[in-house]
mmCIF file of C-alpha atoms in Angstrom:
data_model
loop_
_atom_site.group_PDB
_atom_site.id
_atom_site.type_symbol
_atom_site.label_atom_id
_atom_site.label_comp_id
_atom_site.label_asym_id
_atom_site.label_seq_id
_atom_site.Cartn_x
_atom_site.Cartn_y
_atom_site.Cartn_z
ATOM 1 C CA MET Q 1 -8.236 62.015 -17.524
ATOM 2 C CA LYS Q 2 -5.382 60.247 -14.757
ATOM 3 C CA LYS Q 3 -8.258 58.057 -13.294
ATOM 4 C CA LEU Q 4 -9.298 56.931 -17.203
ATOM 5 C CA ILE Q 5 -5.238 56.213 -17.819
ATOM 6 C CA SER Q 6 -5.079 54.422 -14.291
ATOM 7 C CA LEU Q 7 -8.539 52.185 -14.936
ATOM 8 C CA ALA Q 8 -6.819 50.936 -18.491
ATOM 9 C CA LEU Q 9 -3.452 49.953 -17.006
ATOM 10 C CA CYS Q 10 -5.023 48.025 -14.706
ATOM 11 C CA ALA Q 11 -7.423 46.453 -16.691
ATOM 12 C CA MET Q 12 -4.327 45.750 -19.171
ATOM 13 C CA ALA Q 13 -2.638 44.260 -16.399
ATOM 14 C CA PHE Q 14 -5.448 41.994 -15.351
ATOM 15 C CA ALA Q 15 -5.877 40.840 -18.946
ATOM 16 C CA LEU Q 16 -2.088 39.864 -19.074
ATOM 17 C CA THR Q 17 -1.908 38.229 -16.035
ATOM 18 C CA ALA Q 18 -5.305 36.246 -16.879
ATOM 19 C CA ASN Q 19 -3.465 35.186 -20.260
ATOM 20 C CA ALA Q 20 -0.148 34.343 -18.953
ATOM 21 C CA GLN Q 21 -2.099 31.757 -16.477
ATOM 22 C CA GLU Q 22 -3.927 30.302 -18.954
ATOM 23 C CA PRO Q 23 -1.057 28.021 -20.569
ATOM 24 C CA GLU Q 24 -0.058 26.732 -16.933
ATOM 25 C CA LYS Q 25 -3.512 26.086 -16.408
ATOM 26 C CA LYS Q 26 -3.948 24.009 -19.258
ATOM 27 C CA ASN Q 27 -0.860 21.738 -18.876
ATOM 28 C CA THR Q 28 -1.786 20.956 -15.230
ATOM 29 C CA ILE Q 29 -2.655 17.325 -14.749
ATOM 30 C CA GLU Q 30 -5.356 16.768 -12.521
ATOM 31 C CA VAL Q 31 -4.190 13.301 -9.871
ATOM 32 C CA PRO Q 32 -6.814 10.847 -9.367
ATOM 33 C CA GLN Q 33 -7.756 10.592 -5.972
ATOM 34 C CA TRP Q 34 -6.721 6.907 -5.868
ATOM 35 C CA VAL Q 35 -2.802 7.926 -6.885
ATOM 36 C CA LYS Q 36 -2.596 10.192 -4.130
ATOM 37 C CA ASN Q 37 -4.001 7.579 -1.654
ATOM 38 C CA PHE Q 38 -1.172 5.127 -2.817
ATOM 39 C CA LYS Q 39 1.514 4.216 -0.338
ATOM 40 C CA VAL Q 40 4.504 2.062 -0.333
ATOM 41 C CA SER Q 41 6.138 1.058 2.896
ATOM 42 C CA GLY Q 42 8.013 -2.379 4.483
ATOM 43 C CA TYR Q 43 10.666 -3.398 6.476
ATOM 44 C CA GLY Q 44 13.668 -5.527 6.318
ATOM 45 C CA MET Q 45 15.020 -8.266 9.273
ATOM 46 C CA LEU Q 46 18.630 -9.283 9.484
ATOM 47 C CA GLN Q 47 19.438 -12.337 11.854
ATOM 48 C CA TYR Q 48 21.718 -14.257 13.494
ATOM 49 C CA GLN Q 49 21.388 -17.328 15.003
ATOM 50 C CA TRP Q 50 23.338 -19.772 17.149
ATOM 51 C CA LYS Q 51 22.467 -23.141 18.897
ATOM 52 C CA ASP Q 52 24.266 -26.172 20.434
ATOM 53 C CA GLN Q 53 21.545 -28.908 19.753
ATOM 54 C CA GLU Q 54 23.348 -32.244 19.358
ATOM 55 C CA GLU Q 55 23.948 -33.330 15.921
ATOM 56 C CA ALA Q 56 22.310 -29.829 14.483
ATOM 57 C CA LYS Q 57 24.569 -27.184 15.875
ATOM 58 C CA SER Q 58 24.450 -23.705 14.048
ATOM 59 C CA ASN Q 59 26.096 -20.604 13.937
ATOM 60 C CA SER Q 60 24.931 -18.403 10.936
ATOM 61 C CA PHE Q 61 24.069 -14.794 9.795
ATOM 62 C CA ASN Q 62 20.801 -15.324 7.952
ATOM 63 C CA LEU Q 63 18.450 -12.770 5.842
ATOM 64 C CA ARG Q 64 15.310 -13.478 7.587
ATOM 65 C CA LEU Q 65 12.885 -11.688 5.511
ATOM 66 C CA LEU Q 66 12.316 -8.284 3.067
ATOM 67 C CA ARG Q 67 8.853 -6.963 3.121
ATOM 68 C CA VAL Q 68 7.526 -4.250 0.230
ATOM 69 C CA ILE Q 69 3.564 -3.456 1.350
ATOM 70 C CA LEU Q 70 1.496 -1.246 -1.249
ATOM 71 C CA ASP Q 71 -1.394 0.164 0.303
ATOM 72 C CA GLY Q 72 -4.232 2.206 -1.650
ATOM 73 C CA LYS Q 73 -7.617 3.339 -1.094
ATOM 74 C CA ILE Q 74 -10.243 3.547 -3.841
ATOM 75 C CA GLY Q 75 -13.761 5.230 -2.621
ATOM 76 C CA ASP Q 76 -15.001 2.924 0.700
ATOM 77 C CA TRP Q 77 -12.719 0.099 -0.848
ATOM 78 C CA ASP Q 78 -8.687 -0.297 0.725
ATOM 79 C CA TRP Q 79 -6.639 -2.555 -0.809
ATOM 80 C CA ARG Q 80 -3.382 -4.076 -0.053
ATOM 81 C CA ALA Q 81 -0.487 -6.097 -1.882
ATOM 82 C CA GLN Q 82 2.295 -7.474 0.324
ATOM 83 C CA ILE Q 83 5.554 -9.339 -1.313
ATOM 84 C CA GLN Q 84 8.086 -11.114 0.828
ATOM 85 C CA GLY Q 85 11.782 -12.364 0.210
ATOM 86 C CA THR Q 86 13.785 -14.713 2.266
ATOM 87 C CA ASN Q 87 16.247 -17.361 1.878
ATOM 88 C CA ALA Q 88 13.566 -19.862 3.995
ATOM 89 C CA LYS Q 89 14.853 -22.780 1.344
ATOM 90 C CA GLY Q 90 18.549 -21.958 2.459
ATOM 91 C CA PRO Q 91 21.817 -19.969 1.533
ATOM 92 C CA GLY Q 92 21.457 -19.146 -2.404
ATOM 93 C CA GLU Q 93 17.717 -20.850 -2.686
ATOM 94 C CA PRO Q 94 15.844 -17.445 -1.957
ATOM 95 C CA THR Q 95 12.186 -17.723 -1.940
ATOM 96 C CA VAL Q 96 10.120 -14.180 -3.136
ATOM 97 C CA GLN Q 97 6.342 -14.775 -3.000
ATOM 98 C CA LEU Q 98 3.107 -12.871 -2.727
ATOM 99 C CA VAL Q 99 1.804 -13.165 0.451
ATOM 100 C CA ASP Q 100 -1.157 -10.692 0.717
ATOM 101 C CA LEU Q 101 -3.316 -9.317 -2.154
ATOM 102 C CA TYR Q 102 -7.010 -8.199 -0.920
ATOM 103 C CA THR Q 103 -9.354 -5.739 -1.115
ATOM 104 C CA GLU Q 104 -11.633 -4.417 1.939
ATOM 105 C CA TRP Q 105 -15.197 -2.552 2.046
ATOM 106 C CA VAL Q 106 -14.777 -0.233 4.993
ATOM 107 C CA LYS Q 107 -17.811 2.159 4.935
ATOM 108 C CA TYR Q 108 -18.937 0.647 8.132
ATOM 109 C CA LYS Q 109 -16.699 -0.371 11.099
ATOM 110 C CA GLU Q 110 -19.332 -2.531 12.040
ATOM 111 C CA ALA Q 111 -19.405 -5.018 9.050
ATOM 112 C CA ARG Q 112 -16.358 -4.964 6.878
ATOM 113 C CA VAL Q 113 -15.799 -7.541 4.199
ATOM 114 C CA ARG Q 114 -12.400 -8.385 2.893
ATOM 115 C CA ILE Q 115 -11.744 -10.267 -0.068
ATOM 116 C CA GLY Q 116 -8.536 -12.550 -1.435
ATOM 117 C CA GLN Q 117 -5.696 -13.625 0.488
ATOM 118 C CA PHE Q 118 -4.797 -12.685 3.686
ATOM 119 C CA LYS Q 119 -4.190 -13.460 7.485
ATOM 120 C CA ARG Q 120 -6.645 -16.304 8.774
ATOM 121 C CA ALA Q 121 -9.510 -15.185 11.680
ATOM 122 C CA PHE Q 122 -7.664 -17.083 14.002
ATOM 123 C CA THR Q 123 -5.643 -16.420 17.431
ATOM 124 C CA PHE Q 124 -4.245 -12.856 18.344
ATOM 125 C CA GLU Q 125 -0.643 -13.335 17.612
ATOM 126 C CA ASN Q 126 -1.220 -14.637 13.866
ATOM 127 C CA PRO Q 127 -2.265 -11.326 12.433
ATOM 128 C CA THR Q 128 0.783 -9.339 14.141
ATOM 129 C CA HIS Q 129 3.452 -8.424 11.726
ATOM 130 C CA PRO Q 130 6.889 -10.171 12.315
ATOM 131 C CA ILE Q 131 8.585 -6.763 12.881
ATOM 132 C CA THR Q 132 5.944 -5.717 15.787
ATOM 133 C CA GLN Q 133 5.875 -9.135 17.391
ATOM 134 C CA GLY Q 134 8.379 -8.982 19.420
ATOM 135 C CA TRP Q 135 10.034 -12.245 19.193
ATOM 136 C CA TYR Q 136 12.751 -14.298 17.029
ATOM 137 C CA ALA Q 137 9.933 -16.039 15.624
ATOM 138 C CA TYR Q 138 6.008 -16.630 16.505
ATOM 139 C CA ALA Q 139 5.461 -19.598 19.144
ATOM 140 C CA ASP Q 140 5.907 -22.680 18.269
ATOM 141 C CA VAL Q 141 2.029 -23.779 18.784
ATOM 142 C CA ILE Q 142 0.958 -20.580 16.432
ATOM 143 C CA ASN Q 143 3.480 -21.927 13.701
ATOM 144 C CA ARG Q 144 2.329 -25.212 13.528
ATOM 145 C CA LEU Q 145 -1.770 -24.944 14.436
ATOM 146 C CA SER Q 146 -2.154 -21.614 12.625
ATOM 147 C CA GLY Q 147 -0.864 -22.312 9.081
ATOM 148 C CA PHE Q 148 2.812 -21.228 9.123
ATOM 149 C CA GLY Q 149 4.620 -24.458 9.010
ATOM 150 C CA ASP Q 150 1.285 -26.439 9.969
ATOM 151 C CA ARG Q 151 1.042 -29.634 11.516
ATOM 152 C CA ALA Q 152 -1.349 -30.462 8.653
ATOM 153 C CA GLY Q 153 1.381 -30.399 5.901
ATOM 154 C CA GLU Q 154 0.265 -27.162 4.920
ATOM 155 C CA LYS Q 155 3.420 -25.383 2.845
ATOM 156 C CA SER Q 156 4.626 -22.280 5.224
ATOM 157 C CA SER Q 157 2.022 -19.408 4.669
ATOM 158 C CA GLY Q 158 2.365 -16.946 7.355
ATOM 159 C CA GLY Q 159 -0.703 -17.586 8.842
ATOM 160 C CA ARG Q 160 -2.885 -17.009 5.367
ATOM 161 C CA ASP Q 161 -5.280 -18.457 2.907
ATOM 162 C CA ILE Q 162 -7.592 -17.150 0.020
ATOM 163 C CA GLY Q 163 -11.143 -16.485 0.868
ATOM 164 C CA ILE Q 164 -13.708 -13.905 2.202
ATOM 165 C CA GLN Q 165 -14.139 -12.595 5.573
ATOM 166 C CA LEU Q 166 -16.563 -10.532 7.535
ATOM 167 C CA GLN Q 167 -15.809 -8.757 10.410
ATOM 168 C CA GLY Q 168 -16.374 -5.476 12.960
ATOM 169 C CA ASP Q 169 -16.492 -3.359 15.907
ATOM 170 C CA VAL Q 170 -19.597 -3.039 17.794
ATOM 171 C CA LEU Q 171 -21.512 -1.912 20.878
ATOM 172 C CA PRO Q 172 -19.435 1.265 21.887
ATOM 173 C CA ASN Q 173 -19.616 2.803 25.076
ATOM 174 C CA SER Q 174 -20.241 6.236 26.238
ATOM 175 C CA ALA Q 175 -16.840 7.436 25.007
ATOM 176 C CA GLY Q 176 -17.360 5.670 21.804
ATOM 177 C CA ARG Q 177 -14.884 2.930 21.682
ATOM 178 C CA ALA Q 178 -15.995 -0.306 20.891
ATOM 179 C CA LEU Q 179 -16.569 -3.589 23.385
ATOM 180 C CA LEU Q 180 -17.027 -6.383 21.163
ATOM 181 C CA HIS Q 181 -14.986 -7.482 17.701
ATOM 182 C CA TYR Q 182 -16.235 -10.326 15.441
ATOM 183 C CA GLN Q 183 -14.927 -11.751 12.615
ATOM 184 C CA ILE Q 184 -15.819 -14.879 10.400
ATOM 185 C CA GLY Q 185 -14.079 -16.093 7.176
ATOM 186 C CA VAL Q 186 -14.565 -18.677 4.126
ATOM 187 C CA TYR Q 187 -11.181 -19.791 2.864
ATOM 188 C CA ASN Q 188 -10.113 -22.716 0.680
ATOM 189 C CA GLY Q 189 -7.846 -24.199 3.203
ATOM 190 C CA GLU Q 190 -4.657 -24.884 1.317
ATOM 191 C CA GLY Q 191 -2.470 -21.799 2.568
ATOM 192 C CA ILE Q 192 -1.352 -18.767 0.068
ATOM 193 C CA ASN Q 193 -1.015 -18.917 -3.613
ATOM 194 C CA ARG Q 194 -2.945 -22.391 -4.115
ATOM 195 C CA SER Q 195 -6.417 -23.130 -5.204
ATOM 196 C CA ASP Q 196 -9.023 -25.751 -3.101
ATOM 197 C CA LYS Q 197 -8.064 -29.119 -3.613
ATOM 198 C CA ASP Q 198 -11.061 -30.819 -2.277
ATOM 199 C CA SER Q 199 -13.685 -27.932 -3.153
ATOM 200 C CA ARG Q 200 -14.299 -28.118 0.492
ATOM 201 C CA LYS Q 201 -13.921 -24.773 2.705
ATOM 202 C CA ASP Q 202 -12.193 -23.998 5.821
ATOM 203 C CA VAL Q 203 -14.624 -21.678 8.232
ATOM 204 C CA ILE Q 204 -12.724 -19.820 11.080
ATOM 205 C CA GLY Q 205 -14.061 -17.075 13.624
ATOM 206 C CA GLY Q 206 -13.002 -15.293 16.542
ATOM 207 C CA VAL Q 207 -14.866 -12.930 18.787
ATOM 208 C CA TRP Q 208 -13.607 -10.837 21.673
ATOM 209 C CA VAL Q 209 -14.392 -8.769 24.130
ATOM 210 C CA MET Q 210 -12.765 -5.174 24.923
ATOM 211 C CA PRO Q 211 -13.856 -3.989 28.614
ATOM 212 C CA ILE Q 212 -11.094 -1.691 29.412
ATOM 213 C CA LYS Q 213 -8.917 -0.043 26.845
ATOM 214 C CA GLY Q 214 -6.185 -2.166 25.934
ATOM 215 C CA VAL Q 215 -7.543 -5.764 27.380
ATOM 216 C CA ARG Q 216 -8.801 -8.243 25.178
ATOM 217 C CA VAL Q 217 -10.284 -11.548 26.007
ATOM 218 C CA GLY Q 218 -11.152 -14.035 22.964
ATOM 219 C CA ALA Q 219 -11.932 -17.341 21.609
ATOM 220 C CA PHE Q 220 -11.747 -18.923 18.294
ATOM 221 C CA GLY Q 221 -12.962 -21.681 16.461
ATOM 222 C CA TRP Q 222 -11.715 -23.337 13.145
ATOM 223 C CA THR Q 223 -13.380 -26.283 10.935
ATOM 224 C CA GLY Q 224 -12.144 -27.443 7.762
ATOM 225 C CA SER Q 225 -9.683 -29.835 5.806
ATOM 226 C CA HIS Q 226 -6.452 -30.428 3.822
ATOM 227 C CA GLY Q 227 -7.109 -31.980 0.735
ATOM 228 C CA LYS Q 228 -5.347 -35.095 -1.143
ATOM 229 C CA MET Q 229 -3.535 -36.783 1.444
ATOM 230 C CA LEU Q 230 -2.255 -39.891 0.994
ATOM 231 C CA ASP Q 231 -3.328 -42.065 3.759
ATOM 232 C CA ALA Q 232 -2.107 -45.789 4.889
ATOM 233 C CA ASN Q 233 -3.683 -47.375 1.995
ATOM 234 C CA GLY Q 234 -2.090 -45.295 -0.719
ATOM 235 C CA GLU Q 235 -5.542 -43.376 -1.451
ATOM 236 C CA ARG Q 236 -5.834 -39.503 -1.771
ATOM 237 C CA VAL Q 237 -8.111 -38.193 1.274
ATOM 238 C CA SER Q 238 -9.037 -34.947 2.585
ATOM 239 C CA LEU Q 239 -7.713 -34.362 5.850
ATOM 240 C CA PRO Q 240 -10.085 -32.937 8.687
ATOM 241 C CA LEU Q 241 -9.152 -30.040 10.506
ATOM 242 C CA ASN Q 242 -10.781 -28.954 13.791
ATOM 243 C CA ARG Q 243 -9.184 -26.382 16.238
ATOM 244 C CA TYR Q 244 -9.818 -23.881 18.638
ATOM 245 C CA ALA Q 245 -8.206 -21.377 20.592
ATOM 246 C CA ILE Q 246 -8.744 -19.171 23.775
ATOM 247 C CA SER Q 247 -6.653 -16.115 23.985
ATOM 248 C CA ALA Q 248 -6.059 -13.078 26.277
ATOM 249 C CA GLU Q 249 -4.003 -9.939 26.050
ATOM 250 C CA TYR Q 250 -2.928 -6.562 27.491
ATOM 251 C CA ASP Q 251 -1.214 -3.908 25.350
ATOM 252 C CA LYS Q 252 -1.219 -0.292 26.728
ATOM 253 C CA ASP Q 253 1.195 2.474 26.982
ATOM 254 C CA GLU Q 254 4.363 -0.238 25.812
ATOM 255 C CA TYR Q 255 3.052 -3.105 28.176
ATOM 256 C CA THR Q 256 2.372 -6.192 26.256
ATOM 257 C CA PHE Q 257 1.217 -9.325 27.924
ATOM 258 C CA ARG Q 258 -0.437 -11.992 25.949
ATOM 259 C CA ALA Q 259 -1.414 -15.771 26.487
ATOM 260 C CA GLU Q 260 -3.250 -18.090 24.290
ATOM 261 C CA TYR Q 261 -4.233 -21.777 24.171
ATOM 262 C CA LEU Q 262 -4.822 -23.871 20.894
ATOM 263 C CA HIS Q 263 -6.226 -27.595 20.332
ATOM 264 C CA SER Q 264 -6.326 -29.356 17.278
ATOM 265 C CA GLN Q 265 -7.630 -32.215 16.036
ATOM 266 C CA GLY Q 266 -7.072 -34.479 12.819
ATOM 267 C CA TRP Q 267 -3.940 -36.382 11.447
ATOM 268 C CA ALA Q 268 -0.864 -34.504 10.930
ATOM 269 C CA ALA Q 269 1.429 -34.998 7.929
ATOM 270 C CA GLN Q 270 4.914 -36.372 7.856
ATOM 271 C CA SER Q 271 6.345 -33.119 7.588
ATOM 272 C CA ILE Q 272 5.605 -29.735 6.419
ATOM 273 C CA GLY Q 273 4.473 -29.600 2.935
ATOM 274 C CA SER Q 274 4.133 -33.208 2.544
ATOM 275 C CA ASP Q 275 0.946 -35.002 1.665
ATOM 276 C CA VAL Q 276 1.982 -38.359 3.744
ATOM 277 C CA ILE Q 277 -0.354 -38.633 6.755
ATOM 278 C CA ASP Q 278 1.924 -39.774 9.609
ATOM 279 C CA TYR Q 279 -0.364 -41.407 12.052
ATOM 280 C CA SER Q 280 2.524 -41.981 14.574
ATOM 281 C CA LYS Q 281 1.634 -38.188 15.740
ATOM 282 C CA GLY Q 282 -1.709 -39.231 16.914
ATOM 283 C CA ASP Q 283 -4.547 -36.563 15.790
ATOM 284 C CA LYS Q 284 -4.739 -34.451 18.549
ATOM 285 C CA ALA Q 285 -2.104 -31.810 19.425
ATOM 286 C CA ASP Q 286 -2.211 -28.755 21.568
ATOM 287 C CA GLY Q 287 -0.091 -25.698 22.731
ATOM 288 C CA TRP Q 288 0.478 -22.294 24.816
ATOM 289 C CA TYR Q 289 2.353 -19.548 25.441
ATOM 290 C CA VAL Q 290 2.202 -16.591 28.045
ATOM 291 C CA PHE Q 291 4.953 -13.798 27.534
ATOM 292 C CA GLY Q 292 5.623 -9.903 28.818
ATOM 293 C CA ILE Q 293 6.896 -7.284 27.185
ATOM 294 C CA VAL Q 294 7.624 -4.523 29.355
ATOM 295 C CA PRO Q 295 9.998 -0.837 28.938
ATOM 296 C CA VAL Q 296 12.857 -0.188 31.003
ATOM 297 C CA VAL Q 297 13.467 3.140 29.178
ATOM 298 C CA LYS Q 298 10.191 4.382 27.331
ATOM 299 C CA SER Q 299 10.364 4.020 23.837
ATOM 300 C CA LYS Q 300 13.812 2.899 23.894
ATOM 301 C CA LEU Q 301 14.782 -0.345 25.820
ATOM 302 C CA HIS Q 302 12.299 -3.228 26.337
ATOM 303 C CA ALA Q 303 12.722 -6.007 28.541
ATOM 304 C CA LYS Q 304 10.944 -9.276 27.352
ATOM 305 C CA ALA Q 305 10.322 -12.949 28.878
ATOM 306 C CA ARG Q 306 8.245 -15.771 27.394
ATOM 307 C CA TYR Q 307 7.189 -19.431 28.130
ATOM 308 C CA GLN Q 308 6.027 -21.560 25.524
ATOM 309 C CA CYS Q 309 4.888 -25.353 25.074
ATOM 310 C CA TYR Q 310 4.007 -27.250 21.891
ATOM 311 C CA ARG Q 311 2.632 -30.880 22.296
ATOM 312 C CA GLN Q 312 2.507 -32.501 18.689
ATOM 313 C CA SER Q 313 0.618 -35.423 20.100
ATOM 314 C CA LYS Q 314 -0.879 -33.889 23.135
ATOM 315 C CA ASP Q 315 1.473 -35.567 25.448
ATOM 316 C CA TRP Q 316 4.387 -34.864 27.237
ATOM 317 C CA ALA Q 317 6.582 -37.421 25.517
ATOM 318 C CA SER Q 318 6.336 -35.178 22.405
ATOM 319 C CA SER Q 319 6.537 -31.804 24.179
ATOM 320 C CA LYS Q 320 8.981 -29.316 23.356
ATOM 321 C CA THR Q 321 8.967 -26.292 25.714
ATOM 322 C CA MET Q 322 11.425 -23.027 25.569
ATOM 323 C CA TYR Q 323 11.969 -20.571 28.425
ATOM 324 C CA GLU Q 324 13.046 -17.571 26.574
ATOM 325 C CA ALA Q 325 14.628 -13.946 28.052
ATOM 326 C CA GLY Q 326 16.226 -11.173 26.146
ATOM 327 C CA PHE Q 327 15.445 -7.238 24.950
ATOM 328 C CA ASN Q 328 14.470 -5.013 22.315
ATOM 329 C CA TYR Q 329 16.580 -1.545 21.805
ATOM 330 C CA PHE Q 330 15.248 1.389 19.525
ATOM 331 C CA PHE Q 331 17.805 3.275 18.185
ATOM 332 C CA SER Q 332 14.500 5.212 16.363
ATOM 333 C CA LYS Q 333 11.028 4.111 15.644
ATOM 334 C CA ASN Q 334 12.362 2.808 12.112
ATOM 335 C CA LEU Q 335 15.947 0.953 13.641
ATOM 336 C CA GLU Q 336 15.774 -1.610 16.273
ATOM 337 C CA LEU Q 337 17.983 -4.357 17.890
ATOM 338 C CA THR Q 338 16.602 -7.350 19.330
ATOM 339 C CA ALA Q 339 18.299 -10.183 21.615
ATOM 340 C CA GLU Q 340 17.203 -13.297 23.165
ATOM 341 C CA TYR Q 341 18.382 -16.550 24.521
ATOM 342 C CA ALA Q 342 16.021 -19.646 24.994
ATOM 343 C CA PHE Q 343 16.628 -22.946 27.229
ATOM 344 C CA VAL Q 344 15.042 -25.649 25.120
ATOM 345 C CA ASN Q 345 13.634 -29.054 26.330
ATOM 346 C CA ASP Q 346 12.362 -31.483 23.350
ATOM 347 C CA ARG Q 347 11.575 -34.579 24.282
ATOM 348 C CA THR Q 348 11.153 -35.644 20.969
ATOM 349 C CA LEU Q 349 15.416 -35.488 20.723
ATOM 350 C CA ASN Q 350 17.917 -38.342 21.728
ATOM 351 C CA LYS Q 351 19.404 -35.350 23.875
ATOM 352 C CA HIS Q 352 16.593 -33.092 25.194
ATOM 353 C CA ASN Q 353 18.262 -29.623 26.231
ATOM 354 C CA TYR Q 354 19.922 -27.463 24.429
ATOM 355 C CA ASN Q 355 20.654 -23.579 24.162
ATOM 356 C CA PHE Q 356 19.498 -21.275 21.442
ATOM 357 C CA VAL Q 357 20.683 -17.667 20.838
ATOM 358 C CA ASP Q 358 19.211 -14.771 18.317
ATOM 359 C CA VAL Q 359 19.870 -11.391 17.504
ATOM 360 C CA GLU Q 360 18.278 -9.383 14.696
ATOM 361 C CA LEU Q 361 18.643 -5.982 13.229
ATOM 362 C CA ASP Q 362 14.940 -4.796 12.290
ATOM 363 C CA PHE Q 363 14.485 -1.923 9.908
ATOM 364 C CA ARG Q 364 11.477 -0.145 8.160
ATOM 365 C CA PHE Q 365 10.887 2.138 5.059
#
């Protein structure tokens, strides 16, 4: 009898427990997988700059930029949206714009397809984030020949364009590490947030070998046009662009060394954002840079030095050369202080030489 009563009590307890859990189960909301894969991140960069350039002296605190990054994954597709805010137009005239918006099919690492607005497949330095690039700005030659404040007159686009790109890592070694990377893209050729002006597309490609872990040696090519430029006869024409770059890098254990040479053929515009051709600058330009960043105190303090030169007419009379040195100090992985001094020799100015200082406090979230 006691056994029967015990069994009955157990059965009642089980039933009550099941009934108590049933409403809770009904009220549970199943979160879709794409929501679980959603991520928000970003960074901010606060800046102080000083220079004693004749007739253009400056001493100012600046808000360099703010980036908000949205990342996600839907099945075999990754996606990203990135919004940037700067005071690029000057104090009180901020610029807020969409800089990245793309999706990428990533099922096979040997062949990934990216569609939307993103970094052009040109040079090693272009794809690096400003906060991880290590310097107050990208090298001048990258800015002028890679779609930042471009020689061709394209508005500052952060090295980006709208198009489609195929890339992949192939030829794995015995440890599974790929020895070769390739990438090729087709773009409008007008920069970010702009449709094609002349219906011609830019084709940009690159390939690099990675014989040793941390080492990359590569080459890039770019052929295309910049549409609706005003020529000497007052007519609208497409400005041809033909460019190449040769690159080498070592990046391992907090040691980073990189060197790149870029060459451009095609007439220049009068200024960034201008649609008027400036024939006085010639139809060729080139430039190069080399830098090293090394740890003084691992994960805490890095010393750095960079030499760079940009020649807007591919001659020494039009050259701007900078000799830079500084340090990067990490309070934590998400908070960094950077500082650098540069001696500048700009032969396009009446007084060629001047000094420049940049200090930044950068943070991630």
